[in-house]
PDB file of C-alpha atoms in Angstrom:
ATOM      1  CA  MET A 173     -30.654 -21.479 -20.244  1.00 46.00           C
ATOM      2  CA  GLN A 174     -32.952 -22.132 -17.268  1.00 49.00           C
ATOM      3  CA  ARG A 175     -33.939 -19.057 -15.272  1.00 51.00           C
ATOM      4  CA  HIS A 176     -36.275 -18.387 -12.394  1.00 54.00           C
ATOM      5  CA  SER A 177     -39.783 -18.284 -13.799  1.00 58.00           C
ATOM      6  CA  THR A 178     -40.930 -14.927 -12.407  1.00 75.00           C
ATOM      7  CA  SER A 179     -39.606 -11.402 -12.407  1.00 91.00           C
ATOM      8  CA  SER A 180     -38.616  -9.742  -9.170  1.00 97.00           C
ATOM      9  CA  PRO A 181     -41.250  -7.608  -7.428  1.00 97.00           C
ATOM     10  CA  LEU A 182     -38.577  -4.903  -7.162  1.00 97.00           C
ATOM     11  CA  LEU A 183     -39.015  -4.285 -10.897  1.00 97.00           C
ATOM     12  CA  THR A 184     -42.177  -2.382  -9.933  1.00 96.00           C
ATOM     13  CA  LEU A 185     -40.155   0.225  -8.014  1.00 96.00           C
ATOM     14  CA  PRO A 186     -39.953   3.744  -9.539  1.00 96.00           C
ATOM     15  CA  GLY A 187     -37.318   4.035 -12.278  1.00 96.00           C
ATOM     16  CA  ALA A 188     -36.616   0.297 -12.487  1.00 97.00           C
ATOM     17  CA  VAL A 189     -35.100  -0.775 -15.824  1.00 98.00           C
ATOM     18  CA  PRO A 190     -35.028  -4.559 -16.349  1.00 97.00           C
ATOM     19  CA  GLY A 191     -31.759  -6.406 -16.849  1.00 97.00           C
ATOM     20  CA  GLU A 192     -31.114  -8.334 -20.028  1.00 95.00           C
ATOM     21  CA  GLY A 193     -29.675 -11.692 -21.006  1.00 94.00           C
ATOM     22  CA  ARG A 194     -28.405 -13.699 -18.058  1.00 94.00           C
ATOM     23  CA  ASP A 195     -29.545 -10.923 -15.705  1.00 97.00           C
ATOM     24  CA  GLU A 196     -33.128 -10.649 -16.860  1.00 96.00           C
ATOM     25  CA  GLY A 197     -35.737 -10.802 -14.118  1.00 97.00           C
ATOM     26  CA  VAL A 198     -34.041  -8.204 -11.883  1.00 98.00           C
ATOM     27  CA  ALA A 199     -33.324  -4.502 -12.322  1.00 98.00           C
ATOM     28  CA  ALA A 200     -30.265  -3.302 -14.229  1.00 98.00           C
ATOM     29  CA  HIS A 201     -30.698   0.052 -12.497  1.00 98.00           C
ATOM     30  CA  TYR A 202     -33.313   2.286 -10.897  1.00 98.00           C
ATOM     31  CA  GLY A 203     -32.657   5.437 -12.888  1.00 96.00           C
ATOM     32  CA  ASP A 204     -29.320   6.699 -11.545  1.00 96.00           C
ATOM     33  CA  LEU A 205     -26.391   4.332 -12.050  1.00 96.00           C
ATOM     34  CA  PHE A 206     -23.710   6.442 -10.367  1.00 97.00           C
ATOM     35  CA  ARG A 207     -25.879   7.339  -7.371  1.00 97.00           C
ATOM     36  CA  GLU A 208     -26.512   3.621  -6.882  1.00 98.00           C
ATOM     37  CA  GLN A 209     -22.784   2.868  -7.110  1.00 98.00           C
ATOM     38  CA  ARG A 210     -21.964   5.548  -4.570  1.00 98.00           C
ATOM     39  CA  ALA A 211     -24.565   4.098  -2.211  1.00 98.00           C
ATOM     40  CA  LEU A 212     -22.862   0.690  -2.369  1.00 97.00           C
ATOM     41  CA  ALA A 213     -19.421   2.242  -1.907  1.00 96.00           C
ATOM     42  CA  ASP A 214     -20.777   4.040   1.173  1.00 97.00           C
ATOM     43  CA  GLY A 215     -22.182   0.817   2.640  1.00 97.00           C
ATOM     44  CA  ARG A 216     -25.812   1.510   1.808  1.00 98.00           C
ATOM     45  CA  GLY A 217     -28.429  -0.191  -0.330  1.00 97.00           C
ATOM     46  CA  VAL A 218     -29.811  -3.605  -1.217  1.00 98.00           C
ATOM     47  CA  VAL A 219     -28.892  -5.398  -4.456  1.00 98.00           C
ATOM     48  CA  ASP A 220     -31.564  -7.736  -5.810  1.00 98.00           C
ATOM     49  CA  LEU A 221     -29.887 -11.006  -6.858  1.00 98.00           C
ATOM     50  CA  SER A 222     -33.135 -12.973  -6.803  1.00 98.00           C
ATOM     51  CA  HIS A 223     -32.531 -14.287 -10.324  1.00 98.00           C
ATOM     52  CA  ARG A 224     -29.673 -16.445  -9.016  1.00 98.00           C
ATOM     53  CA  GLY A 225     -30.267 -20.105  -8.227  1.00 98.00           C
ATOM     54  CA  VAL A 226     -30.350 -21.320  -4.613  1.00 98.00           C
ATOM     55  CA  LEU A 227     -29.394 -24.883  -3.689  1.00 98.00           C
ATOM     56  CA  THR A 228     -29.147 -26.588  -0.317  1.00 98.00           C
ATOM     57  CA  VAL A 229     -27.376 -29.764   0.744  1.00 98.00           C
ATOM     58  CA  THR A 230     -28.428 -31.495   3.952  1.00 98.00           C
ATOM     59  CA  GLY A 231     -27.484 -34.741   5.640  1.00 98.00           C
ATOM     60  CA  GLU A 232     -24.633 -35.752   7.920  1.00 97.00           C
ATOM     61  CA  ASP A 233     -22.249 -36.456   5.013  1.00 98.00           C
ATOM     62  CA  ARG A 234     -22.875 -33.143   3.229  1.00 98.00           C
ATOM     63  CA  LEU A 235     -19.483 -31.496   3.837  1.00 98.00           C
ATOM     64  CA  SER A 236     -17.343 -34.607   3.301  1.00 97.00           C
ATOM     65  CA  TRP A 237     -19.318 -35.337   0.128  1.00 97.00           C
ATOM     66  CA  LEU A 238     -18.985 -31.784  -1.230  1.00 98.00           C
ATOM     67  CA  HIS A 239     -15.275 -31.926  -0.393  1.00 97.00           C
ATOM     68  CA  LEU A 240     -14.876 -34.744  -2.930  1.00 97.00           C
ATOM     69  CA  LEU A 241     -16.605 -32.778  -5.702  1.00 98.00           C
ATOM     70  CA  LEU A 242     -15.443 -29.196  -5.224  1.00 98.00           C
ATOM     71  CA  THR A 243     -12.119 -27.439  -5.729  1.00 98.00           C
ATOM     72  CA  GLN A 244     -12.330 -25.912  -2.245  1.00 97.00           C
ATOM     73  CA  HIS A 245     -11.487 -27.527   1.114  1.00 97.00           C
ATOM     74  CA  VAL A 246     -14.893 -27.806   2.810  1.00 97.00           C
ATOM     75  CA  SER A 247     -14.755 -31.060   4.798  1.00 96.00           C
ATOM     76  CA  ASP A 248     -14.498 -29.132   8.072  1.00 96.00           C
ATOM     77  CA  LEU A 249     -16.047 -25.816   7.003  1.00 97.00           C
ATOM     78  CA  PRO A 250     -17.070 -23.986  10.212  1.00 98.00           C
ATOM     79  CA  PRO A 251     -20.693 -22.823  10.496  1.00 98.00           C
ATOM     80  CA  GLY A 252     -21.089 -19.279   9.196  1.00 97.00           C
ATOM     81  CA  GLN A 253     -17.789 -19.154   7.290  1.00 98.00           C
ATOM     82  CA  ALA A 254     -18.323 -18.105   3.675  1.00 98.00           C
ATOM     83  CA  THR A 255     -16.379 -19.712   0.878  1.00 98.00           C
ATOM     84  CA  GLU A 256     -16.592 -20.204  -2.873  1.00 98.00           C
ATOM     85  CA  ALA A 257     -15.778 -23.231  -4.954  1.00 98.00           C
ATOM     86  CA  LEU A 258     -15.718 -24.516  -8.518  1.00 98.00           C
ATOM     87  CA  ILE A 259     -16.680 -27.715 -10.279  1.00 98.00           C
ATOM     88  CA  LEU A 260     -14.297 -28.585 -13.086  1.00 98.00           C
ATOM     89  CA  SER A 261     -14.459 -30.889 -16.070  1.00 98.00           C
ATOM     90  CA  ALA A 262     -12.140 -33.884 -16.299  1.00 96.00           C
ATOM     91  CA  ASN A 263      -9.763 -31.627 -18.269  1.00 96.00           C
ATOM     92  CA  GLY A 264      -9.772 -28.939 -15.586  1.00 97.00           C
ATOM     93  CA  HIS A 265     -12.076 -26.472 -17.342  1.00 98.00           C
ATOM     94  CA  ILE A 266     -14.494 -24.477 -15.160  1.00 98.00           C
ATOM     95  CA  GLU A 267     -18.088 -25.730 -15.359  1.00 98.00           C
ATOM     96  CA  HIS A 268     -19.779 -24.284 -12.252  1.00 98.00           C
ATOM     97  CA  ALA A 269     -19.132 -21.729  -9.514  1.00 98.00           C
ATOM     98  CA  LEU A 270     -20.805 -22.043  -6.110  1.00 98.00           C
ATOM     99  CA  TYR A 271     -20.945 -19.406  -3.358  1.00 98.00           C
ATOM    100  CA  LEU A 272     -21.305 -21.338  -0.124  1.00 98.00           C
ATOM    101  CA  VAL A 273     -22.014 -21.124   3.584  1.00 98.00           C
ATOM    102  CA  ASP A 274     -22.955 -23.829   6.079  1.00 98.00           C
ATOM    103  CA  ASP A 275     -25.256 -23.025   9.011  1.00 97.00           C
ATOM    104  CA  GLY A 276     -24.436 -26.141  11.029  1.00 97.00           C
ATOM    105  CA  THR A 277     -27.159 -28.338   9.544  1.00 98.00           C
ATOM    106  CA  THR A 278     -27.487 -27.147   5.935  1.00 98.00           C
ATOM    107  CA  THR A 279     -25.031 -26.029   3.271  1.00 98.00           C
ATOM    108  CA  TRP A 280     -26.443 -23.123   1.261  1.00 98.00           C
ATOM    109  CA  ALA A 281     -25.162 -22.147  -2.177  1.00 98.00           C
ATOM    110  CA  HIS A 282     -26.122 -19.529  -4.706  1.00 98.00           C
ATOM    111  CA  ILE A 283     -25.196 -20.032  -8.333  1.00 98.00           C
ATOM    112  CA  GLU A 284     -25.371 -18.311 -11.710  1.00 98.00           C
ATOM    113  CA  PRO A 285     -28.762 -17.895 -13.395  1.00 97.00           C
ATOM    114  CA  GLY A 286     -29.358 -20.645 -15.912  1.00 95.00           C
ATOM    115  CA  THR A 287     -27.043 -23.243 -14.349  1.00 97.00           C
ATOM    116  CA  ARG A 288     -29.408 -24.936 -11.882  1.00 96.00           C
ATOM    117  CA  GLU A 289     -30.640 -27.784 -14.026  1.00 96.00           C
ATOM    118  CA  GLU A 290     -27.205 -28.970 -15.156  1.00 97.00           C
ATOM    119  CA  LEU A 291     -25.624 -28.585 -11.721  1.00 98.00           C
ATOM    120  CA  LEU A 292     -28.465 -30.378  -9.937  1.00 98.00           C
ATOM    121  CA  ALA A 293     -28.285 -33.268 -12.389  1.00 97.00           C
ATOM    122  CA  TYR A 294     -24.534 -33.600 -11.792  1.00 98.00           C
ATOM    123  CA  LEU A 295     -24.880 -33.473  -8.004  1.00 98.00           C
ATOM    124  CA  GLU A 296     -27.689 -36.041  -8.009  1.00 97.00           C
ATOM    125  CA  SER A 297     -25.570 -38.359 -10.180  1.00 97.00           C
ATOM    126  CA  MET A 298     -22.738 -38.227  -7.632  1.00 97.00           C
ATOM    127  CA  LYS A 299     -24.710 -39.041  -4.456  1.00 95.00           C
ATOM    128  CA  PHE A 300     -24.012 -42.819  -4.492  1.00 94.00           C
ATOM    129  CA  PHE A 301     -24.174 -44.148  -0.902  1.00 95.00           C
ATOM    130  CA  TYR A 302     -23.567 -40.788   0.803  1.00 97.00           C
ATOM    131  CA  ARG A 303     -26.161 -39.551   3.285  1.00 97.00           C
ATOM    132  CA  VAL A 304     -27.010 -36.299   1.547  1.00 98.00           C
ATOM    133  CA  GLU A 305     -30.038 -34.578   0.083  1.00 98.00           C
ATOM    134  CA  VAL A 306     -29.730 -31.894  -2.590  1.00 98.00           C
ATOM    135  CA  ALA A 307     -32.621 -29.470  -3.106  1.00 98.00           C
ATOM    136  CA  ASP A 308     -33.434 -26.614  -5.456  1.00 98.00           C
ATOM    137  CA  ARG A 309     -34.721 -23.848  -3.164  1.00 98.00           C
ATOM    138  CA  THR A 310     -34.880 -21.056  -5.756  1.00 97.00           C
ATOM    139  CA  ASP A 311     -38.675 -20.797  -5.585  1.00 97.00           C
ATOM    140  CA  GLU A 312     -38.524 -20.325  -1.814  1.00 97.00           C
ATOM    141  CA  PHE A 313     -35.444 -18.145  -1.309  1.00 98.00           C
ATOM    142  CA  ALA A 314     -34.064 -15.026  -2.972  1.00 98.00           C
ATOM    143  CA  VAL A 315     -30.467 -13.828  -2.721  1.00 98.00           C
ATOM    144  CA  VAL A 316     -29.940 -10.174  -1.774  1.00 98.00           C
ATOM    145  CA  HIS A 317     -26.586  -8.455  -1.355  1.00 98.00           C
ATOM    146  CA  LEU A 318     -25.696  -5.905   1.311  1.00 98.00           C
ATOM    147  CA  PRO A 319     -22.441  -3.985   0.730  1.00 98.00           C
ATOM    148  CA  ALA A 320     -19.516  -4.005   3.155  1.00 97.00           C
ATOM    149  CA  GLY A 321     -20.252  -1.622   6.003  1.00 97.00           C
ATOM    150  CA  SER A 322     -24.026  -1.967   5.725  1.00 97.00           C
ATOM    151  CA  ILE A 323     -25.922  -1.714   9.004  1.00 97.00           C
ATOM    152  CA  ALA A 324     -29.047  -3.356   7.544  1.00 97.00           C
ATOM    153  CA  PRO A 325     -30.224  -6.165   9.842  1.00 97.00           C
ATOM    154  CA  VAL A 326     -30.153  -9.872   9.038  1.00 97.00           C
ATOM    155  CA  PRO A 327     -33.538 -11.349   9.966  1.00 97.00           C
ATOM    156  CA  ASP A 328     -33.570 -14.214  12.437  1.00 97.00           C
ATOM    157  CA  GLY A 329     -33.029 -17.619  10.863  1.00 96.00           C
ATOM    158  CA  VAL A 330     -31.715 -16.261   7.545  1.00 98.00           C
ATOM    159  CA  ALA A 331     -28.513 -17.865   6.234  1.00 98.00           C
ATOM    160  CA  VAL A 332     -25.877 -15.272   5.377  1.00 98.00           C
ATOM    161  CA  ARG A 333     -22.521 -15.324   3.575  1.00 98.00           C
ATOM    162  CA  GLU A 334     -20.255 -12.580   4.879  1.00 98.00           C
ATOM    163  CA  THR A 335     -17.136 -11.696   2.866  1.00 97.00           C
ATOM    164  CA  ALA A 336     -14.834  -8.716   2.479  1.00 97.00           C
ATOM    165  CA  TYR A 337     -17.218  -7.401  -0.205  1.00 97.00           C
ATOM    166  CA  GLY A 338     -20.408  -7.558   1.848  1.00 98.00           C
ATOM    167  CA  ARG A 339     -23.112 -10.010   2.865  1.00 98.00           C
ATOM    168  CA  ASP A 340     -25.283 -12.274   0.726  1.00 98.00           C
ATOM    169  CA  LEU A 341     -28.596 -13.123   2.410  1.00 98.00           C
ATOM    170  CA  PHE A 342     -30.707 -16.180   1.540  1.00 98.00           C
ATOM    171  CA  LEU A 343     -33.966 -14.360   2.218  1.00 98.00           C
ATOM    172  CA  PRO A 344     -37.413 -15.974   2.049  1.00 98.00           C
ATOM    173  CA  ARG A 345     -38.689 -14.911  -1.359  1.00 98.00           C
ATOM    174  CA  ALA A 346     -41.974 -13.704   0.148  1.00 97.00           C
ATOM    175  CA  ASP A 347     -40.013 -11.172   2.247  1.00 98.00           C
ATOM    176  CA  LEU A 348     -37.955  -9.689  -0.612  1.00 98.00           C
ATOM    177  CA  GLU A 349     -40.113  -6.645  -1.312  1.00 97.00           C
ATOM    178  CA  SER A 350     -40.639  -5.613   2.306  1.00 97.00           C
ATOM    179  CA  TYR A 351     -36.954  -6.129   3.165  1.00 98.00           C
ATOM    180  CA  ALA A 352     -35.824  -3.905   0.270  1.00 97.00           C
ATOM    181  CA  GLU A 353     -38.342  -1.208   1.223  1.00 96.00           C
ATOM    182  CA  GLN A 354     -37.144  -1.148   4.829  1.00 97.00           C
ATOM    183  CA  ASN A 355     -33.403  -1.305   4.083  1.00 97.00           C
ATOM    184  CA  GLY A 356     -33.005   0.439   0.712  1.00 92.00           C
ATOM    185  CA  PRO A 357     -32.231   2.174  -1.489  1.00 97.00           C
ATOM    186  CA  ALA A 358     -32.618  -0.580  -4.062  1.00 97.00           C
ATOM    187  CA  VAL A 359     -29.478  -0.853  -6.201  1.00 98.00           C
ATOM    188  CA  GLY A 360     -29.361  -2.390  -9.673  1.00 98.00           C
ATOM    189  CA  LEU A 361     -27.078  -5.004 -11.219  1.00 98.00           C
ATOM    190  CA  LEU A 362     -25.065  -2.485 -13.267  1.00 98.00           C
ATOM    191  CA  ALA A 363     -23.809  -0.767 -10.107  1.00 98.00           C
ATOM    192  CA  TYR A 364     -23.026  -4.109  -8.453  1.00 98.00           C
ATOM    193  CA  GLU A 365     -21.207  -5.312 -11.585  1.00 98.00           C
ATOM    194  CA  ALA A 366     -19.157  -2.105 -11.853  1.00 98.00           C
ATOM    195  CA  LEU A 367     -17.823  -2.673  -8.346  1.00 97.00           C
ATOM    196  CA  ARG A 368     -17.190  -6.359  -9.139  1.00 98.00           C
ATOM    197  CA  VAL A 369     -15.076  -5.334 -12.129  1.00 98.00           C
ATOM    198  CA  GLU A 370     -13.202  -2.799  -9.974  1.00 98.00           C
ATOM    199  CA  GLN A 371     -12.523  -5.590  -7.465  1.00 97.00           C
ATOM    200  CA  HIS A 372     -11.221  -7.897 -10.250  1.00 98.00           C
ATOM    201  CA  ARG A 373     -13.692 -10.641  -9.289  1.00 98.00           C
ATOM    202  CA  PRO A 374     -14.471 -13.140 -12.069  1.00 98.00           C
ATOM    203  CA  ARG A 375     -17.979 -14.315 -12.882  1.00 98.00           C
ATOM    204  CA  LEU A 376     -18.901 -17.640 -14.467  1.00 98.00           C
ATOM    205  CA  GLY A 377     -20.130 -17.246 -18.038  1.00 97.00           C
ATOM    206  CA  LEU A 378     -18.605 -13.786 -18.448  1.00 98.00           C
ATOM    207  CA  GLU A 379     -14.957 -14.204 -17.505  1.00 98.00           C
ATOM    208  CA  THR A 380     -15.152 -17.908 -18.461  1.00 98.00           C
ATOM    209  CA  ASP A 381     -15.598 -19.764 -21.709  1.00 96.00           C
ATOM    210  CA  HIS A 382     -15.545 -23.497 -22.507  1.00 95.00           C
ATOM    211  CA  ARG A 383     -11.774 -23.780 -21.961  1.00 96.00           C
ATOM    212  CA  THR A 384     -11.111 -21.496 -18.975  1.00 98.00           C
ATOM    213  CA  ILE A 385      -9.018 -22.932 -16.157  1.00 97.00           C
ATOM    214  CA  PRO A 386      -8.936 -21.425 -12.625  1.00 98.00           C
ATOM    215  CA  HIS A 387      -5.353 -20.090 -12.842  1.00 97.00           C
ATOM    216  CA  GLU A 388      -6.295 -17.761 -15.711  1.00 97.00           C
ATOM    217  CA  LEU A 389      -8.750 -15.817 -13.533  1.00 98.00           C
ATOM    218  CA  GLY A 390      -6.971 -15.675 -10.188  1.00 95.00           C
ATOM    219  CA  TRP A 391      -9.450 -18.123  -8.668  1.00 96.00           C
ATOM    220  CA  ILE A 392      -6.580 -20.019  -7.032  1.00 94.00           C
ATOM    221  CA  GLY A 393      -6.859 -19.483  -3.294  1.00 88.00           C
ATOM    222  CA  SER A 394     -10.325 -17.966  -3.132  1.00 94.00           C
ATOM    223  CA  ALA A 395     -12.065 -20.886  -4.863  1.00 97.00           C
ATOM    224  CA  VAL A 396      -9.339 -23.540  -5.337  1.00 97.00           C
ATOM    225  CA  HIS A 397      -7.430 -25.132  -2.452  1.00 96.00           C
ATOM    226  CA  LEU A 398      -4.039 -26.372  -3.655  1.00 94.00           C
ATOM    227  CA  GLN A 399      -3.445 -28.776  -0.753  1.00 91.00           C
ATOM    228  CA  LYS A 400      -6.344 -31.091  -1.505  1.00 88.00           C
ATOM    229  CA  GLY A 401      -6.880 -33.658  -4.213  1.00 81.00           C
ATOM    230  CA  CYS A 402      -9.600 -36.116  -5.161  1.00 85.00           C
ATOM    231  CA  TYR A 403     -11.770 -33.792  -7.249  1.00 95.00           C
ATOM    232  CA  ARG A 404     -12.389 -33.944 -10.967  1.00 96.00           C
ATOM    233  CA  GLY A 405      -9.874 -31.831 -12.906  1.00 96.00           C
ATOM    234  CA  GLN A 406      -7.356 -31.690 -10.056  1.00 95.00           C
ATOM    235  CA  GLU A 407      -4.553 -33.064 -12.255  1.00 95.00           C
ATOM    236  CA  THR A 408      -4.782 -30.041 -14.545  1.00 94.00           C
ATOM    237  CA  VAL A 409      -4.765 -27.644 -11.605  1.00 95.00           C
ATOM    238  CA  ALA A 410      -1.645 -29.304 -10.152  1.00 94.00           C
ATOM    239  CA  ARG A 411       0.166 -29.420 -13.493  1.00 94.00           C
ATOM    240  CA  VAL A 412      -0.450 -25.746 -14.273  1.00 94.00           C
ATOM    241  CA  GLN A 413       0.482 -24.777 -10.719  1.00 92.00           C
ATOM    242  CA  ASN A 414       3.785 -26.641 -10.984  1.00 92.00           C
ATOM    243  CA  LEU A 415       4.637 -25.393 -14.487  1.00 88.00           C
ATOM    244  CA  GLY A 416       3.251 -21.916 -13.885  1.00 79.00           C
ATOM    245  CA  LYS A 417       2.064 -21.354 -17.437  1.00 87.00           C
ATOM    246  CA  PRO A 418      -1.691 -20.945 -17.907  1.00 93.00           C
ATOM    247  CA  PRO A 419      -2.381 -20.034 -21.557  1.00 95.00           C
ATOM    248  CA  ARG A 420      -4.285 -16.816 -20.747  1.00 97.00           C
ATOM    249  CA  ARG A 421      -4.533 -14.259 -17.943  1.00 97.00           C
ATOM    250  CA  LEU A 422      -7.192 -11.892 -16.646  1.00 98.00           C
ATOM    251  CA  VAL A 423      -6.436  -8.177 -16.933  1.00 98.00           C
ATOM    252  CA  PHE A 424      -8.175  -5.027 -15.735  1.00 98.00           C
ATOM    253  CA  LEU A 425      -8.607  -2.328 -18.377  1.00 98.00           C
ATOM    254  CA  HIS A 426      -8.903   1.433 -18.030  1.00 97.00           C
ATOM    255  CA  LEU A 427     -10.837   2.361 -21.159  1.00 97.00           C
ATOM    256  CA  ASP A 428     -10.579   5.641 -23.044  1.00 94.00           C
ATOM    257  CA  GLY A 429     -13.217   7.815 -21.390  1.00 85.00           C
ATOM    258  CA  SER A 430     -13.894   9.839 -24.530  1.00 79.00           C
ATOM    259  CA  GLU A 431     -15.632   6.849 -26.134  1.00 76.00           C
ATOM    260  CA  VAL A 432     -19.425   6.842 -25.759  1.00 82.00           C
ATOM    261  CA  HIS A 433     -19.659   3.123 -26.549  1.00 89.00           C
ATOM    262  CA  LEU A 434     -18.604   0.404 -24.088  1.00 95.00           C
ATOM    263  CA  PRO A 435     -17.062  -2.665 -25.761  1.00 96.00           C
ATOM    264  CA  PRO A 436     -19.471  -5.577 -25.130  1.00 96.00           C
ATOM    265  CA  HIS A 437     -18.719  -9.032 -23.799  1.00 97.00           C
ATOM    266  CA  GLY A 438     -16.677 -10.864 -26.425  1.00 97.00           C
ATOM    267  CA  ALA A 439     -15.286  -7.708 -28.078  1.00 97.00           C
ATOM    268  CA  GLU A 440     -11.861  -8.478 -29.524  1.00 97.00           C
ATOM    269  CA  VAL A 441      -8.751  -7.101 -27.834  1.00 97.00           C
ATOM    270  CA  ARG A 442      -5.623  -6.265 -29.862  1.00 97.00           C
ATOM    271  CA  LEU A 443      -2.256  -4.640 -29.294  1.00 97.00           C
ATOM    272  CA  ALA A 444      -2.509  -0.903 -29.916  1.00 95.00           C
ATOM    273  CA  ALA A 445       0.787  -1.093 -31.839  1.00 94.00           C
ATOM    274  CA  ASP A 446      -0.894  -3.407 -34.376  1.00 93.00           C
ATOM    275  CA  GLY A 447      -3.929  -1.162 -34.870  1.00 87.00           C
ATOM    276  CA  PRO A 448      -7.609  -2.142 -35.043  1.00 83.00           C
ATOM    277  CA  GLU A 449      -6.923  -4.649 -37.821  1.00 87.00           C
ATOM    278  CA  GLY A 450      -4.158  -6.398 -35.897  1.00 91.00           C
ATOM    279  CA  ARG A 451      -4.055  -9.928 -34.523  1.00 94.00           C
ATOM    280  CA  LYS A 452      -6.595 -10.759 -31.800  1.00 96.00           C
ATOM    281  CA  ILE A 453      -4.853 -11.355 -28.465  1.00 97.00           C
ATOM    282  CA  GLY A 454      -7.910 -11.646 -26.213  1.00 97.00           C
ATOM    283  CA  PHE A 455     -11.486 -10.542 -25.576  1.00 98.00           C
ATOM    284  CA  VAL A 456     -13.465  -8.313 -23.228  1.00 98.00           C
ATOM    285  CA  THR A 457     -15.309 -10.295 -20.573  1.00 98.00           C
ATOM    286  CA  THR A 458     -17.177  -7.504 -18.707  1.00 98.00           C
ATOM    287  CA  SER A 459     -17.219  -3.744 -19.217  1.00 97.00           C
ATOM    288  CA  ALA A 460     -18.787  -1.134 -16.963  1.00 97.00           C
ATOM    289  CA  ARG A 461     -19.069   2.565 -16.207  1.00 96.00           C
ATOM    290  CA  HIS A 462     -17.598   3.307 -12.787  1.00 97.00           C
ATOM    291  CA  HIS A 463     -18.576   6.350 -10.723  1.00 96.00           C
ATOM    292  CA  GLU A 464     -14.912   7.250 -10.045  1.00 96.00           C
ATOM    293  CA  LEU A 465     -12.752   5.335 -12.526  1.00 96.00           C
ATOM    294  CA  GLY A 466     -14.841   5.976 -15.632  1.00 96.00           C
ATOM    295  CA  PRO A 467     -15.155   3.214 -18.257  1.00 97.00           C
ATOM    296  CA  ILE A 468     -13.465   0.011 -17.083  1.00 98.00           C
ATOM    297  CA  ALA A 469     -13.393  -3.632 -18.122  1.00 98.00           C
ATOM    298  CA  LEU A 470     -12.044  -7.069 -17.437  1.00 98.00           C
ATOM    299  CA  ALA A 471     -10.506  -8.980 -20.326  1.00 98.00           C
ATOM    300  CA  LEU A 472      -8.858 -12.335 -20.924  1.00 98.00           C
ATOM    301  CA  VAL A 473      -5.641 -12.036 -22.949  1.00 98.00           C
ATOM    302  CA  LYS A 474      -2.837 -14.361 -23.997  1.00 97.00           C
ATOM    303  CA  ARG A 475      -0.305 -14.975 -21.246  1.00 96.00           C
ATOM    304  CA  ASN A 476       2.636 -13.609 -23.243  1.00 95.00           C
ATOM    305  CA  VAL A 477       1.077 -10.177 -23.889  1.00 97.00           C
ATOM    306  CA  PRO A 478       3.534  -7.668 -22.324  1.00 96.00           C
ATOM    307  CA  VAL A 479       2.109  -6.278 -19.080  1.00 96.00           C
ATOM    308  CA  ASP A 480       2.885  -2.705 -20.136  1.00 95.00           C
ATOM    309  CA  ALA A 481       1.473  -2.974 -23.668  1.00 96.00           C
ATOM    310  CA  GLU A 482      -1.253  -0.525 -24.675  1.00 96.00           C
ATOM    311  CA  LEU A 483      -4.314  -2.364 -25.968  1.00 97.00           C
ATOM    312  CA  ILE A 484      -7.394  -1.723 -28.103  1.00 96.00           C
ATOM    313  CA  ALA A 485     -10.734  -3.190 -26.968  1.00 96.00           C
ATOM    314  CA  GLU A 486     -12.834  -3.274 -30.152  1.00 93.00           C
ATOM    315  CA  THR A 487     -12.061   0.340 -31.181  1.00 92.00           C
ATOM    316  CA  THR A 488     -11.448   1.766 -27.698  1.00 94.00           C
ATOM    317  CA  ALA A 489      -7.936   2.470 -26.393  1.00 95.00           C
ATOM    318  CA  ALA A 490      -7.199   0.614 -23.165  1.00 96.00           C
ATOM    319  CA  ALA A 491      -4.443   0.636 -20.545  1.00 97.00           C
ATOM    320  CA  GLN A 492      -4.029  -2.666 -18.730  1.00 96.00           C
ATOM    321  CA  GLU A 493      -3.498  -3.415 -15.056  1.00 96.00           C
ATOM    322  CA  VAL A 494      -2.198  -6.834 -14.015  1.00 96.00           C
ATOM    323  CA  VAL A 495      -4.716  -9.106 -12.250  1.00 96.00           C
ATOM    324  CA  VAL A 496      -3.038 -12.471 -12.916  1.00 95.00           C
ATOM    325  CA  GLU A 497       0.752 -12.450 -13.267  1.00 91.00           C
ATOM    326  CA  PRO A 498       1.955 -13.860 -16.610  1.00 88.00           C
TER     327      PRO A 498
END
């Protein structure tokens, strides 16, 4: 898995604890997870997402070309309007997730750590006669997240994606440290991820596996436009939409707060009625400790699991909340 070659300068801040796995290179937290979460909830703080890849697409055909490749309708995307989109396999399985904004001359996208090389190769292979240029800008630009309600300034000339959850800035990498110092506190990935889980927002590589389709995660609408065709995997999207039966569905779990241990990604989920040795009906995708809700998780379970069934995540009792209707 390809990652950015250097660690963030914010890892030198007091209390910084490095992230692991896909989130190595940035801080998991700065010594007080719940304080950092409360700062985000209050509209304060800067989240270092500088380990994410940054791509740009330029050229007069950029939006019409992306429209042919992505699940989202972007052919007439207005400047400054944030969107997200997927790239699917021929069978409709999710391969890439892109978080996009166009500034009028350039389309900016940030993507999951470790996916740059494969995505760039695919995009380059699809250029054909279109007047587009695709560039990896990860060495030049770092993504930082400001929570909803933040009054931190956006420097002149910086591309920004503004959504209901906050703003993602494509900041010159050389300015990352000074920007965080001036607009902190710095907030780690664990706090950001806890709020993502609370908001039921899927993440590529955690909520997805090799056979995930968009309907299972509730990505229809936010990342998939149902009134457009012409993209790879569209037949699967249309068929599932018309039949209404994706094989699995995303659920939100309230975990038993008496457990010290959080079930990790991939932990098996079973029906509580069947006990810990029962048949596997799904797996935990992300778990987190939330400053108000306690231990929480997202999980992918079989579509026919009753919505009111009590579950067990590894050995932890879990009550489910519907994210995707069965």
